[in-house]
Amino acid sequence: MGKPTGFMEIGRKTGVEIPPQERLENFREFHLALSPEDQQAQAARCMDCGVPFCQSGMTLGGMTSGCPLNNLIPEWNDLLYRGQWELALRRLSATNLFPEFTGRVCPALCEAACTCGYTTGSPVTVRENERSIIEHGYEKGYVRPAPPPARTGKTVGVVGAGPAGLAVAAYLNKRGHRVTVYEREDRPGGLLMYGIPNMKLDKSVIDRRVKLMEAEGIVFRTGANVGADLPAQQLLDEHDAVVLCCGAKQPRDLAVPGRDAQGIFFAVDYLTSVTRSLLDSNFLDGHAVSAAGRRVPVIGGGDTGNDCVGTAMRQGCESILQLEMMPCPPTERTPNNSWPEWPRVLKTDYGQQEASSVFGSDPRLYQATVKEFCKDESGHVCGAVISRLESRVTEEGRRAMVPTGEEFTVDCDLVLIAAGFTGCEPYTAESFGVTLGPRGTVADQQYATNVPRVFSCGDMRRGQSLVVWALREGRDAAAAVDRYLMGYTNL
């Protein structure tokens, strides 16, 4: 342990965020990094705690506590504090091949379980430390292509270039298998590319990693829609194993009157259109769904809903309203939500901060949902009837959010549905003959489906989840595929 008293001597310090109204002028990342010296000082706050819950990845209270990747956080924090940046990167890369992603978009489960946070109220800046290590590695040339020294003669097809697919491909390639990644979109990245806005994860970060993977021998085939334009049998004929990593992109809809009105979009389609137009032409092509000058209700209070709020704010919406069915969370932990469980407390994210800065109030309305959409004479959405909700015990004996009878109408011109996802789009799995379950494909604990040689992982297997869980699924699935191909694995 480099500095046993660091947590007592050094206060928590994070990188500066560009002020809300200033960062609304563009779609660039707005979180500025600390200096290397300040980041090393922050790493010194990592305690010599007996049980580092930060890296545990345990399930407590029905949610994950600590890092699902089991990152060796105290070890690389110590190396970072000592200024041994390259060694810190090696230790970080031992469990996470994509820290530039998790260092930007992960909700930092590690920090919520940090012992320093429990004892001092200020957890170690684990996520920023992680991001600084990988960015320093790129800057100094520590991150470079490392193709495998030998090939096994086996080939694997990976369907989907999202975080799970990238992880599967990277690990299997390191093992020496020839890997081809099939992606139906025009760019690799999946959720990372088109589901997460550029200001949260700059797309050059994804391109940089993909180029590195290509230099290591991985082949990416974009515009390859397996199960539609590209037959599943072709992949089975060309590869010794296939891994389905198609995500959980089937959006949850609203079955309410007026849903067929024009101007109502699923969040994923809206965010995709904006990012694609930004990358293709810096919005000159006019292909993005635009919230400019429009009154926008966002239905869904989660991360995707917040991304819609932040995107609509940058486009210049006239007003923004974010609906959440559940009650407002408490501002502090409740007695039945003790550390190191994930804190079920109120979080104000960047989009809500920006809306508050411009319009003077938080855009979220809790315990509310849309009962009906109103259409004008041209069939375009012009209003939404909002129904208030309350928690009650139903006749079946379960607790649910039900209408109170109180209703009101809001004017709107654009509606964004961010109500989550119900599972994968079924056509790819069905083209292979893979049996579908309620959340996605049916795969056992070894990630194998009911079809020989076909595996599945990520959101497609476990349902909608975090990027860090997709990376963990990809890592573990790669080991399962390697064991199938070689009879053992060293992944």
XYZ file of C-alpha atoms in Angstrom, residues 140-312:
173
model
C 2.221 7.258 -24.338
C 1.959 4.366 -26.773
C 1.459 1.668 -24.141
C -1.702 0.581 -25.970
C -0.674 -1.011 -29.243
C -1.723 -3.962 -31.381
C -0.850 -7.342 -29.902
C -1.860 -10.055 -32.367
C -1.641 -13.621 -31.073
C 1.708 -15.345 -31.642
C 0.005 -18.370 -33.236
C -3.343 -19.338 -34.716
C -5.401 -22.384 -33.717
C -6.965 -23.000 -37.101
C -10.435 -22.442 -35.638
C -12.813 -19.705 -36.800
C -15.619 -17.976 -34.921
C -18.406 -15.750 -36.214
C -19.663 -13.106 -33.784
C -23.039 -11.575 -34.626
C -23.257 -8.053 -33.227
C -20.508 -5.515 -32.615
C -21.825 -4.062 -29.377
C -19.885 -4.290 -26.105
C -20.565 -8.012 -25.635
C -19.611 -8.811 -29.227
C -16.437 -6.729 -29.033
C -15.432 -8.495 -25.814
C -16.069 -11.980 -27.231
C -14.101 -11.127 -30.357
C -11.153 -9.636 -28.479
C -10.726 -12.565 -26.111
C -11.169 -15.286 -28.733
C -8.711 -13.520 -31.009
C -6.151 -13.371 -28.194
C -6.573 -17.129 -27.846
C -5.580 -17.504 -31.498
C -8.923 -18.146 -33.180
C -9.816 -16.317 -36.379
C -12.757 -14.036 -35.588
C -15.181 -12.285 -37.933
C -17.688 -9.827 -36.428
C -20.936 -9.283 -38.340
C -22.697 -5.973 -37.666
C -25.920 -4.907 -39.374
C -25.299 -1.167 -38.860
C -22.838 0.871 -40.903
C -20.396 1.188 -37.985
C -19.259 -1.209 -35.255
C -20.163 -0.421 -31.663
C -23.811 -1.356 -31.256
C -25.220 0.324 -28.175
C -21.926 2.161 -27.689
C -22.134 3.713 -31.145
C -25.812 4.507 -31.628
C -27.466 4.044 -28.244
C -25.245 6.340 -26.179
C -24.979 10.005 -27.238
C -21.672 11.433 -28.397
C -21.359 13.826 -25.421
C -21.347 10.804 -23.145
C -19.033 8.651 -25.277
C -17.237 10.289 -28.176
C -17.412 7.944 -31.152
C -13.731 8.452 -31.951
C -13.076 6.437 -28.781
C -14.891 3.457 -30.319
C -13.215 3.897 -33.708
C -9.804 3.958 -32.019
C -10.438 0.615 -30.305
C -11.928 -1.012 -33.412
C -8.851 -0.048 -35.465
C -6.675 -1.636 -32.800
C -8.724 -4.831 -32.939
C -8.474 -4.899 -36.738
C -4.703 -4.536 -36.465
C -4.757 -7.598 -34.205
C -6.480 -9.652 -36.897
C -10.205 -9.303 -36.174
C -12.387 -8.775 -39.267
C -15.430 -6.497 -39.069
C -18.196 -6.836 -41.659
C -20.663 -3.967 -41.361
C -23.998 -3.848 -43.160
C -24.256 -7.596 -42.556
C -27.763 -8.305 -41.307
C -27.578 -11.948 -40.265
C -30.917 -13.710 -40.552
C -32.205 -11.191 -43.065
C -29.711 -10.406 -45.836
C -27.092 -12.926 -44.703
C -28.299 -16.526 -44.135
C -27.534 -18.125 -40.797
C -26.469 -21.324 -42.557
C -23.663 -19.434 -44.283
C -22.129 -18.549 -40.917
C -22.506 -22.127 -39.692
C -20.789 -23.360 -42.876
C -17.914 -20.866 -42.576
C -17.220 -21.025 -38.826
C -16.538 -23.613 -36.163
C -18.699 -21.679 -33.695
C -21.064 -18.712 -33.764
C -21.797 -16.327 -30.904
C -25.001 -14.272 -30.975
C -24.542 -10.863 -29.342
C -27.517 -9.027 -30.827
C -28.497 -7.051 -27.721
C -31.963 -6.426 -26.307
C -33.157 -3.850 -28.798
C -36.879 -4.651 -28.837
C -38.372 -1.478 -27.280
C -41.248 -1.552 -24.825
C -44.218 0.236 -26.402
C -47.237 2.062 -24.994
C -50.602 0.531 -25.818
C -52.667 3.697 -25.464
C -55.130 5.521 -27.732
C -53.447 7.835 -30.225
C -50.203 5.855 -30.274
C -50.344 5.840 -34.089
C -49.882 9.631 -34.235
C -46.964 10.986 -36.202
C -44.123 12.468 -34.183
C -43.873 9.632 -31.627
C -40.511 7.845 -31.640
C -38.790 5.158 -29.650
C -35.767 6.561 -27.828
C -33.318 4.228 -29.558
C -34.510 5.336 -33.017
C -34.304 8.987 -32.019
C -30.813 8.710 -30.532
C -29.593 6.649 -33.485
C -30.823 9.214 -36.010
C -29.075 12.036 -34.156
C -25.737 10.254 -33.804
C -25.749 8.999 -37.390
C -26.459 12.479 -38.748
C -23.743 13.949 -36.513
C -21.157 11.458 -37.745
C -22.211 11.489 -41.403
C -22.472 15.225 -41.969
C -22.414 17.167 -38.687
C -26.206 17.464 -39.086
C -26.013 18.980 -42.576
C -27.956 16.088 -44.124
C -31.103 16.886 -42.124
C -31.735 13.201 -41.374
C -31.822 13.522 -37.593
C -35.162 13.555 -35.806
C -35.135 17.103 -34.457
C -36.499 18.485 -31.205
C -35.680 22.059 -32.225
C -38.480 24.403 -31.167
C -40.652 21.499 -30.033
C -42.391 20.657 -26.773
C -41.038 17.237 -25.847
C -42.290 14.736 -23.265
C -39.865 11.884 -22.620
C -41.573 8.771 -21.275
C -39.149 6.932 -19.016
C -36.997 8.084 -16.125
C -33.910 5.915 -16.660
C -30.539 6.536 -18.280
C -31.931 6.347 -21.815
C -34.622 8.877 -20.918
C -31.940 11.172 -19.549
C -29.949 10.781 -22.777
C -33.065 11.852 -24.687
C -33.393 14.906 -22.452
C -29.749 15.884 -22.996
C -30.032 15.370 -26.754
C -33.279 17.349 -27.071
